[in-house]
Amino acid sequence: MTEIETETAPRRALFVDDELAVLEMYRKLFDSGDEVSELELRLREIELRLAGRRSDRPRPPPVEAVFHAQAEEAVEAVRRALRDQAPFCVAFLDVRMPPGPDGIWAAEQIRSLDPDVEIVIVTAYSDVDPAEIARRVPPAEQLLYLQKPFHPHEVRQLFRALAERWEARRRQRAEIRTLQQELADARQKAMLEEAARKRAESDRPPASARSAGSPGRLSLAGGLARGFLVSISEDGLLLELGAGIERVLGIPARELRGKAVDALFARPADAKAVMVALAVQGSLSNHAVRLRAADGVVEATLSLSPRPGGLPGWEGLVSCTAAAAAPPAGARTSQIPPPGPDHEARRVLDGAVQALLSAIEARDPYTAAHQRRVALLSAAVAQELGLPREMIETVGRAGLVHDIGKLSVPAEILGKPGHLSSSELEVVRGHAQAGHDILAKIEFDRPIARITLEHHERLDGSGYPRGLRGDSLLLESRVLAVADVVEAMASHRPYRPALGIDAALEEIRSHRGTRFEPGAVDACLRLFQSGRFRF
């Protein structure tokens, strides 16, 4: 097999129709095994003539197409594909295929065999009931419709979009399995560390038996922990480090300056947790961390606030203590108790949030920036409403990942200027359910997945994906919905210019009490009108 053949696995497609002319059309589109259209080839040649080189956009993977005229044959083809570990990513099924069973029966059988396959119902008849089909062949977000007659390029574009969504869903599952394993490992490690700490404490002599002058870089004076100043950029780089760092950690400031904040911490989860907390809250106070020292690990607390003068980033104080050095007899210390298993698990969950945020940032920087701003606004609205601290943190954390489901939406649809076709709109609207499915598999202790699912629902039932209304929606979801609309309208997008904050605020004001939670609307308006919040 050549290098090109092994580079990317083919996308497998199943086409089922009793009309030979339709099957032949499918065959001409896909049986060549290559999804690159004549138009794309012409564009590449134009690029070569104008720029002297072709663009570096990736060539779509080859397509392996299978064709059948009857439903039973199609079901057997799916069964064989799963047995051979070569599943189909998309199946196009005609509805009426006499003399055998119809396409809806085929869709039911195929879905029961393969829950992941994207199914497209193809029909020339207007009496098809999408709601009834969705009931028989769930989930609705993996079920689309194509009306005959159609243009061949509609089939090609729909196939590519659904194949990319299928591939993204498989990648997400792999990432989630990795995160779940990391979480389990962290919990086990934390429990072992906690057990070891308790054993060590039971064996430790009393404080009076230890010398106040015990050696150790971090011995305390007057009960105050040694520390140093630190300055961090918005993108997580260490800008400045105080001279005390070498005395405390044994590492010169020049070795860390300009590096990612991860270099300061003993555990990657600490760095991720710090950046997530700063993105949501804007500051930190006595946040427990572990620092990397020249000869081991140092327990510390970190306090950060925005840099003065409107400069981007944060600055503050790292205060360090160490169990190796004892305070003077009778002195009060500010040592931090070692974190237990729950604390460690929370760190890993925050790390998971940041990992998911990084994944969408790499794919779509606009969406990543949108999520950060929505997180800040939704947390501010929740605080203005006087909600409990836990709810404020929950809505902020949900804001950071509420559009993670857009990883399943092809980039060319996300950034497409102008109106989307009905099939493209269905793909985009699937992101709320896709995001829920990703987050539901991570063991958050708060309803992050449900908020993600509901952030496009509306009070009057006009939203999606489920048309929920009123009190059936979480209050956190209703708060996030307001923040999401305001940020989306006020900010620039690849497919349109910003509509402006005035238009955004008018949108929520005009639909107060119908689409949007009245209290959340009022709180949002107060924040902007008083100047206490701005993007």
Coordinates of C-alpha atoms in Angstrom, one line a residue:
M1 CA 0.0 0.0 0.0
T2 CA 1.3 3.4 -0.9
E3 CA 2.0 6.3 1.6
I4 CA -1.0 8.2 0.2
E5 CA -3.3 5.3 0.7
T6 CA -2.3 4.8 4.3
E7 CA -2.5 8.5 5.1
T8 CA -6.2 8.7 5.7
A9 CA -8.8 5.9 6.1
P10 CA -11.6 6.2 3.5
R11 CA -15.0 7.5 4.5
R12 CA -17.6 4.7 3.9
A13 CA -21.0 5.6 2.5
L14 CA -24.1 3.5 1.9
F15 CA -26.6 4.4 -0.8
V16 CA -29.9 2.6 -1.1
D17 CA -32.6 3.3 -3.8
D18 CA -34.7 1.1 -6.0
E19 CA -34.5 3.6 -8.9
L20 CA -31.5 2.6 -11.0
A21 CA -31.1 6.1 -12.4
V22 CA -30.7 7.5 -8.8
L23 CA -28.2 4.7 -7.9
E24 CA -26.2 5.5 -11.1
M25 CA -26.1 9.2 -10.1
Y26 CA -24.7 8.2 -6.7
R27 CA -22.2 6.0 -8.4
K28 CA -20.9 8.7 -10.7
L29 CA -20.5 11.0 -7.7
F30 CA -18.7 8.6 -5.3
D31 CA -17.7 5.4 -7.0
S32 CA -14.4 6.9 -8.1
G33 CA -13.3 6.7 -4.5
D34 CA -12.3 10.4 -4.5
E35 CA -14.5 13.1 -3.1
V36 CA -12.6 16.0 -4.9
S37 CA -15.1 17.6 -7.3
E38 CA -14.2 19.0 -10.7
L39 CA -14.8 22.5 -9.4
E40 CA -12.3 22.0 -6.6
L41 CA -9.8 20.7 -9.1
R42 CA -10.3 23.8 -11.3
L43 CA -9.9 26.0 -8.3
R44 CA -6.6 24.4 -7.4
E45 CA -5.3 24.9 -10.9
I46 CA -6.3 28.6 -10.8
E47 CA -4.4 28.9 -7.5
L48 CA -1.4 27.3 -9.1
R49 CA -1.4 29.8 -12.0
L50 CA -2.1 32.9 -9.9
A51 CA 0.1 32.2 -6.8
G52 CA 2.6 29.8 -8.2
R53 CA 1.5 27.2 -5.8
R54 CA -1.6 25.4 -4.6
S55 CA -3.1 26.2 -1.3
D56 CA -2.3 23.9 1.6
R57 CA -5.9 23.1 2.5
P58 CA -6.1 19.3 3.2
R59 CA -7.4 17.0 0.5
P60 CA -10.6 15.3 1.6
P61 CA -10.2 11.6 2.4
P62 CA -11.3 9.1 -0.3
V63 CA -14.8 7.8 -0.3
E64 CA -15.7 4.1 -0.4
A65 CA -19.3 3.8 -1.6
V66 CA -21.6 0.8 -1.4
F67 CA -24.8 0.7 -3.4
H68 CA -28.0 -1.4 -2.9
A69 CA -31.5 -1.4 -4.3
Q70 CA -33.4 -3.1 -1.4
A71 CA -33.6 -2.4 2.3
E72 CA -32.8 -6.0 3.4
E73 CA -29.5 -5.8 1.4
A74 CA -28.6 -2.5 3.1
V75 CA -29.1 -3.9 6.6
E76 CA -27.0 -6.9 5.8
A77 CA -24.3 -4.6 4.4
V78 CA -24.2 -2.6 7.7
R79 CA -24.0 -5.9 9.7
R80 CA -21.0 -7.0 7.6
A81 CA -19.3 -3.6 7.9
L82 CA -19.5 -3.7 11.7
R83 CA -18.2 -7.2 11.7
D84 CA -15.2 -6.2 9.6
Q85 CA -14.7 -3.1 11.8
A86 CA -15.2 -0.8 8.8
P87 CA -18.5 1.0 9.7
F88 CA -20.4 3.4 7.4
C89 CA -20.4 7.0 8.4
V90 CA -23.4 8.1 6.3
A91 CA -26.4 6.1 4.9
F92 CA -28.7 7.6 2.2
L93 CA -32.0 5.7 2.3
D94 CA -34.9 6.0 -0.1
V95 CA -38.3 5.8 1.6
R96 CA -40.3 3.6 -0.8
M97 CA -38.5 0.6 -2.3
P98 CA -41.1 -2.0 -3.5
P99 CA -41.4 -5.0 -3.3
G100 CA -39.4 -5.1 0.0
P101 CA -39.5 -3.1 3.3
D102 CA -39.3 0.6 3.1
G103 CA -36.4 2.9 4.0
I104 CA -37.9 3.8 7.4
W105 CA -37.7 0.1 8.4
A106 CA -34.2 0.0 7.1
A107 CA -33.3 3.1 9.1
E108 CA -34.7 1.4 12.3
Q109 CA -32.7 -1.7 11.7
I110 CA -29.5 0.2 10.8
R111 CA -29.8 2.4 13.9
S112 CA -30.2 -0.6 16.2
L113 CA -27.0 -2.1 14.7
D114 CA -25.0 1.1 14.6
P115 CA -26.0 4.0 16.8
D116 CA -23.3 6.3 15.3
V117 CA -24.2 6.3 11.6
E118 CA -25.7 9.5 10.1
I119 CA -28.9 8.7 8.3
V120 CA -30.4 10.7 5.4
I121 CA -34.0 9.9 4.5
V122 CA -34.4 10.6 0.7
T123 CA -38.0 10.9 -0.7
A124 CA -40.0 12.4 -3.5
Y125 CA -43.2 12.3 -1.4
S126 CA -44.6 15.1 0.8
D127 CA -46.6 12.8 3.1
V128 CA -43.5 11.8 5.1
D129 CA -43.9 12.7 8.8
P130 CA -40.4 13.8 10.2
A131 CA -41.7 13.7 13.8
E132 CA -42.9 10.1 13.5
I133 CA -39.7 9.0 11.8
A134 CA -37.6 10.7 14.5
R135 CA -39.6 8.9 17.1
R136 CA -38.9 5.5 15.4
V137 CA -35.3 6.3 14.5
P138 CA -33.7 8.4 17.3
P139 CA -31.7 10.5 17.9
A140 CA -33.2 13.2 15.7
E141 CA -29.9 15.1 15.4
Q142 CA -28.5 12.2 13.5
L143 CA -31.4 12.0 11.1
L144 CA -31.7 14.4 8.1
Y145 CA -34.0 14.6 5.1
L146 CA -33.3 15.2 1.4
Q147 CA -36.2 16.0 -1.0
K148 CA -36.2 14.6 -4.6
P149 CA -35.4 15.9 -7.1
F150 CA -32.1 17.2 -5.8
H151 CA -28.9 18.5 -7.4
P152 CA -25.9 16.1 -7.2
H153 CA -23.8 18.6 -5.4
E154 CA -26.3 18.8 -2.6
V155 CA -25.6 15.1 -2.0
R156 CA -21.8 15.7 -2.1
Q157 CA -21.9 18.6 0.3
L158 CA -24.3 16.9 2.7
F159 CA -22.2 13.8 2.7
R160 CA -19.0 15.7 3.5
A161 CA -20.6 17.7 6.3
L162 CA -22.1 14.5 7.9
A163 CA -18.9 12.5 7.5
E164 CA -16.9 15.2 9.2
R165 CA -19.5 15.3 12.1
W166 CA -19.2 11.5 12.4
E167 CA -15.4 11.6 12.5
A168 CA -15.5 14.5 15.0
R169 CA -17.8 12.5 17.3
R170 CA -15.5 9.5 17.2
R171 CA -12.5 11.8 18.1
Q172 CA -14.4 13.3 20.9
R173 CA -15.2 9.9 22.4
A174 CA -11.5 9.0 22.3
E175 CA -10.6 12.3 24.0
I176 CA -13.3 11.7 26.7
R177 CA -12.1 8.2 27.3
T178 CA -8.6 9.7 27.9
L179 CA -10.0 12.3 30.3
Q180 CA -12.0 9.8 32.2
Q181 CA -8.9 7.6 32.6
E182 CA -6.9 10.6 33.8
L183 CA -9.7 11.4 36.3
A184 CA -9.7 7.9 37.6
D185 CA -5.9 7.8 37.8
A186 CA -5.9 11.2 39.6
R187 CA -8.5 10.0 42.2
Q188 CA -6.5 6.8 42.9
K189 CA -3.3 8.8 43.2
A190 CA -4.9 11.3 45.5
M191 CA -6.3 8.6 47.8
L192 CA -2.9 7.0 48.0
E193 CA -1.2 10.3 48.8
E194 CA -3.8 11.0 51.4
A195 CA -3.2 7.7 53.1
A196 CA 0.5 8.2 53.0
R197 CA 0.2 11.7 54.5
K198 CA -1.9 10.3 57.4
R199 CA 0.6 7.6 58.0
A200 CA 3.4 10.2 58.0
E201 CA 1.5 12.4 60.4
S202 CA 1.0 9.6 62.9
D203 CA 4.7 8.9 62.9
R204 CA 5.8 12.5 63.2
P205 CA 7.2 13.7 66.6
P206 CA 5.4 16.6 68.3
A207 CA 6.3 20.2 67.3
S208 CA 8.1 20.8 70.6
A209 CA 10.5 18.0 69.7
R210 CA 11.6 19.6 66.4
S211 CA 14.2 22.3 66.3
A212 CA 13.0 25.8 65.4
G213 CA 16.2 26.2 63.4
S214 CA 15.7 23.1 61.2
P215 CA 17.4 23.6 57.9
G216 CA 15.3 24.2 54.8
R217 CA 14.9 26.9 52.3
L218 CA 11.4 27.7 53.3
S219 CA 11.7 28.1 57.1
L220 CA 9.2 30.6 58.3
A221 CA 10.0 33.8 60.1
G222 CA 7.3 35.4 62.3
G223 CA 4.7 33.0 60.9
L224 CA 4.7 34.7 57.5
A225 CA 5.4 32.5 54.4
R226 CA 8.1 33.4 52.0
G227 CA 6.9 34.4 48.6
F228 CA 7.4 36.3 45.3
L229 CA 5.6 38.4 42.8
V230 CA 4.3 37.0 39.5
S231 CA 2.8 38.5 36.4
I232 CA 0.9 36.4 33.8
S233 CA -0.3 37.3 30.3
E234 CA -3.8 36.6 29.0
D235 CA -2.6 33.6 27.0
G236 CA -0.8 32.1 30.0
L237 CA 2.8 33.2 29.7
L238 CA 5.0 34.1 32.7
L239 CA 5.8 37.8 32.1
E240 CA 7.6 38.8 35.3
L241 CA 8.8 36.9 38.4
G242 CA 10.1 38.6 41.5
A243 CA 13.6 38.1 42.8
G244 CA 12.3 36.0 45.7
I245 CA 11.6 33.1 43.4
E246 CA 15.2 31.9 43.6
R247 CA 15.2 32.0 47.4
V248 CA 11.9 30.1 47.5
L249 CA 12.1 27.6 44.7
G250 CA 15.8 27.5 43.9
I251 CA 15.1 28.4 40.3
P252 CA 16.4 31.7 38.7
A253 CA 13.6 33.9 37.3
R254 CA 15.3 34.1 33.9
E255 CA 14.7 30.3 33.5
L256 CA 10.9 30.7 33.7
R257 CA 10.3 34.2 32.3
G258 CA 8.5 34.0 28.9
K259 CA 7.5 30.3 29.3
A260 CA 4.0 28.9 29.6
V261 CA 2.6 29.1 33.1
D262 CA 2.7 25.3 33.3
A263 CA 6.5 25.6 33.9
L264 CA 5.8 27.1 37.3
F265 CA 3.5 24.3 38.6
A266 CA 4.3 20.8 39.6
R267 CA 1.1 19.5 38.1
P268 CA -0.5 20.5 34.7
A269 CA -3.9 20.4 36.3
D270 CA -2.9 23.3 38.5
A271 CA -2.0 25.5 35.5
K272 CA -5.3 24.6 33.8
A273 CA -7.3 25.3 36.9
V274 CA -5.7 28.7 37.4
M275 CA -6.3 29.8 33.8
V276 CA -10.0 28.6 33.8
A277 CA -10.6 30.3 37.2
L278 CA -9.1 33.6 35.9
A279 CA -11.2 33.4 32.7
V280 CA -14.4 32.9 34.7
Q281 CA -13.8 35.0 37.8
G282 CA -11.2 37.5 36.6
S283 CA -9.1 37.1 39.8
L284 CA -7.9 34.6 42.4
S285 CA -7.6 34.7 46.2
N286 CA -5.5 32.2 48.1
H287 CA -5.8 29.5 45.5
A288 CA -4.0 26.4 46.6
V289 CA -1.3 25.1 44.2
R290 CA 1.9 23.0 44.1
L291 CA 5.0 24.6 42.6
R292 CA 8.0 23.0 41.0
A293 CA 11.1 23.6 43.0
A294 CA 14.8 22.7 42.2
D295 CA 14.7 19.9 44.8
G296 CA 11.1 18.9 44.9
V297 CA 7.6 20.3 45.3
V298 CA 6.4 23.3 47.3
E299 CA 2.9 23.9 48.6
A300 CA 1.7 27.5 48.0
T301 CA -1.3 29.8 47.6
L302 CA -1.7 32.1 44.6
S303 CA -3.6 35.4 44.6
L304 CA -4.0 37.3 41.3
S305 CA -5.9 40.4 40.1
P306 CA -6.0 42.3 36.8
R307 CA -2.8 44.2 36.0
P308 CA -3.1 48.0 36.6
G309 CA -3.5 50.6 33.9
G310 CA -5.7 48.4 31.7
L311 CA -2.8 46.2 30.8
P312 CA -3.9 42.7 29.7
G313 CA -3.2 39.8 32.1
W314 CA -2.9 39.4 35.9
E315 CA -0.4 40.0 38.6
G316 CA -0.1 39.1 42.3
L317 CA 1.6 37.2 45.0
V318 CA 2.7 33.6 45.4
S319 CA 2.9 32.7 49.1
C320 CA 4.8 29.5 50.0
T321 CA 5.1 27.2 53.0
A322 CA 6.8 23.8 53.5
A323 CA 6.3 21.0 56.0
A324 CA 10.0 20.4 56.1
A325 CA 10.6 23.6 58.1
A326 CA 8.9 24.2 61.4
P327 CA 7.8 27.6 62.7
P328 CA 9.1 28.9 66.0
A329 CA 7.4 27.3 69.0
G330 CA 4.0 28.7 69.6
A331 CA 3.9 30.7 66.3
R332 CA 0.8 30.5 64.1
T333 CA 1.5 29.3 60.6
S334 CA -0.3 29.7 57.3
Q335 CA 0.4 26.2 56.1
I336 CA -2.2 24.8 53.7
P337 CA -3.5 21.3 54.4
P338 CA -2.7 18.9 51.6
P339 CA -5.6 18.4 49.2
G340 CA -7.8 15.4 49.6
P341 CA -9.2 13.2 46.8
D342 CA -12.2 15.4 46.1
H343 CA -9.9 18.4 45.8
E344 CA -7.7 16.6 43.3
A345 CA -10.6 15.3 41.3
R346 CA -11.9 18.9 41.0
R347 CA -8.5 20.0 39.7
V348 CA -8.7 17.3 37.0
L349 CA -12.3 18.4 36.1
D350 CA -11.1 22.0 35.7
G351 CA -8.3 20.6 33.6
A352 CA -10.8 18.8 31.4
V353 CA -12.7 22.0 30.9
Q354 CA -9.5 23.8 29.8
A355 CA -8.6 20.8 27.5
L356 CA -12.0 21.0 25.8
L357 CA -11.7 24.8 25.5
S358 CA -8.2 24.4 23.9
A359 CA -9.6 21.8 21.5
I360 CA -12.2 24.3 20.1
E361 CA -9.7 27.2 20.2
A362 CA -7.4 25.2 17.9
R363 CA -10.3 24.5 15.5
D364 CA -12.3 27.8 15.7
P365 CA -10.7 30.8 17.6
Y366 CA -13.9 32.9 17.1
T367 CA -16.0 30.3 19.0
A368 CA -13.3 30.0 21.8
A369 CA -13.2 33.8 22.3
H370 CA -17.1 33.8 22.2
Q371 CA -17.2 31.2 25.0
R372 CA -14.8 33.1 27.2
R373 CA -16.8 36.3 26.9
V374 CA -20.1 34.5 27.4
A375 CA -18.6 32.9 30.6
L376 CA -17.7 36.3 32.0
L377 CA -21.0 38.0 31.2
S378 CA -23.2 35.0 32.4
A379 CA -21.2 34.9 35.7
A380 CA -21.7 38.7 36.0
V381 CA -25.4 38.4 35.4
A382 CA -25.8 35.6 37.9
Q383 CA -23.9 37.7 40.5
E384 CA -26.1 40.7 39.7
L385 CA -29.2 38.5 40.3
G386 CA -27.8 37.6 43.8
L387 CA -27.5 33.9 43.0
P388 CA -25.5 31.6 45.3
R389 CA -21.8 31.4 44.7
E390 CA -22.1 27.8 43.5
M391 CA -24.6 28.8 40.8
I392 CA -22.4 31.7 39.7
E393 CA -19.4 29.4 39.3
T394 CA -21.6 26.8 37.5
V395 CA -23.0 29.2 34.9
G396 CA -19.5 30.6 34.4
R397 CA -17.9 27.2 33.9
A398 CA -20.8 26.2 31.5
G399 CA -20.2 29.4 29.5
L400 CA -16.6 28.3 28.9
V401 CA -17.7 25.1 27.1
H402 CA -21.3 25.7 26.0
D403 CA -20.4 25.6 22.3
I404 CA -18.0 22.6 22.5
G405 CA -20.5 20.7 20.3
K406 CA -19.4 22.9 17.4
L407 CA -16.4 20.6 17.1
S408 CA -18.9 18.4 15.3
V409 CA -19.9 21.1 12.8
P410 CA -17.8 21.3 9.6
A411 CA -15.6 24.5 9.4
E412 CA -17.1 25.5 6.0
I413 CA -20.6 25.5 7.5
L414 CA -19.6 27.4 10.7
G415 CA -17.9 30.2 8.7
K416 CA -20.2 30.3 5.7
P417 CA -21.3 33.8 4.8
G418 CA -25.0 34.4 4.0
H419 CA -27.9 32.0 4.6
L420 CA -27.5 28.4 5.4
S421 CA -29.6 25.7 3.6
S422 CA -32.1 23.8 5.7
S423 CA -29.7 20.8 5.9
E424 CA -26.8 23.0 6.9
L425 CA -29.0 24.6 9.6
E426 CA -29.9 21.2 11.0
V427 CA -26.2 20.3 11.2
V428 CA -25.4 23.6 13.1
R429 CA -28.4 23.2 15.4
G430 CA -27.1 19.7 16.3
H431 CA -24.2 21.3 18.3
A432 CA -26.3 21.8 21.5
Q433 CA -27.0 18.0 21.7
A434 CA -23.5 17.1 20.6
G435 CA -22.1 19.4 23.3
H436 CA -24.3 17.8 25.9
D437 CA -23.3 14.3 24.8
I438 CA -19.6 15.2 25.2
L439 CA -19.9 16.8 28.6
A440 CA -22.4 14.2 30.0
K441 CA -19.6 11.6 29.8
I442 CA -17.3 13.7 32.1
E443 CA -18.2 13.4 35.8
F444 CA -18.9 17.1 36.5
D445 CA -20.5 17.7 39.9
R446 CA -22.7 20.4 38.5
P447 CA -25.2 20.4 35.6
I448 CA -22.8 21.6 33.0
A449 CA -24.0 19.2 30.3
R450 CA -27.7 20.1 30.8
I451 CA -27.0 23.9 30.6
T452 CA -25.1 23.2 27.4
L453 CA -28.0 21.3 26.0
E454 CA -30.5 24.1 27.0
H455 CA -28.6 27.3 26.0
H456 CA -30.6 27.7 22.8
E457 CA -34.0 26.9 24.3
R458 CA -36.4 29.8 24.9
L459 CA -39.0 30.5 27.6
D460 CA -41.9 30.3 25.0
G461 CA -40.7 27.0 23.6
S462 CA -39.4 28.5 20.3
G463 CA -35.8 27.3 20.9
Y464 CA -34.0 24.1 20.1
P465 CA -33.1 21.2 20.3
R466 CA -36.2 20.1 22.3
G467 CA -38.5 23.1 22.4
L468 CA -38.5 23.2 26.2
R469 CA -40.2 26.2 27.9
G470 CA -40.6 28.0 31.1
D471 CA -39.6 26.4 34.4
S472 CA -38.6 23.2 32.7
L473 CA -35.4 25.1 31.9
L474 CA -32.7 25.5 34.5
L475 CA -32.3 29.0 35.8
E476 CA -28.6 28.8 34.9
S477 CA -29.6 27.9 31.3
R478 CA -31.8 30.9 31.1
V479 CA -29.0 33.2 32.3
L480 CA -26.5 31.7 29.8
A481 CA -29.0 32.1 27.0
V482 CA -29.2 35.9 27.6
A483 CA -25.4 36.2 27.7
D484 CA -25.0 34.1 24.6
V485 CA -27.3 36.2 22.5
V486 CA -25.8 39.5 23.7
E487 CA -22.2 38.4 23.0
A488 CA -23.1 36.8 19.6
M489 CA -24.8 39.9 18.3
A490 CA -22.3 42.4 19.7
S491 CA -19.2 40.7 18.4
H492 CA -17.7 40.2 14.9
R493 CA -18.1 36.8 13.3
P494 CA -16.2 35.4 10.2
Y495 CA -19.5 35.5 8.3
R496 CA -20.8 39.0 9.3
P497 CA -19.7 42.2 11.0
A498 CA -20.6 43.0 14.6
L499 CA -24.2 44.2 15.0
G500 CA -23.2 46.2 18.1
I501 CA -24.1 46.2 21.8
D502 CA -27.1 48.5 21.3
A503 CA -28.7 46.1 18.9
A504 CA -27.9 43.2 21.2
L505 CA -29.5 44.8 24.2
E506 CA -32.5 45.8 22.2
E507 CA -32.9 42.1 21.2
I508 CA -33.1 40.9 24.7
R509 CA -35.3 43.8 25.9
S510 CA -37.8 43.3 23.1
H511 CA -38.2 39.6 24.0
R512 CA -38.1 40.0 27.7
G513 CA -40.5 37.5 29.3
T514 CA -41.3 35.8 26.0
R515 CA -38.0 34.3 24.8
F516 CA -35.7 35.4 27.7
E517 CA -35.8 35.2 31.5
P518 CA -37.0 38.7 32.7
G519 CA -34.7 38.8 35.7
A520 CA -31.7 37.9 33.6
V521 CA -32.6 40.5 31.0
D522 CA -33.0 43.2 33.6
A523 CA -29.7 42.3 35.3
C524 CA -27.8 42.3 32.0
L525 CA -29.2 45.7 31.0
R526 CA -28.2 47.1 34.4
L527 CA -24.7 45.9 34.1
F528 CA -24.2 47.5 30.7
Q529 CA -26.1 50.7 31.3
S530 CA -24.2 51.4 34.6
G531 CA -20.9 50.7 32.9
R532 CA -20.1 47.9 35.3
F533 CA -19.6 45.5 32.5
R534 CA -18.3 45.7 28.9
F535 CA -16.7 43.4 26.5

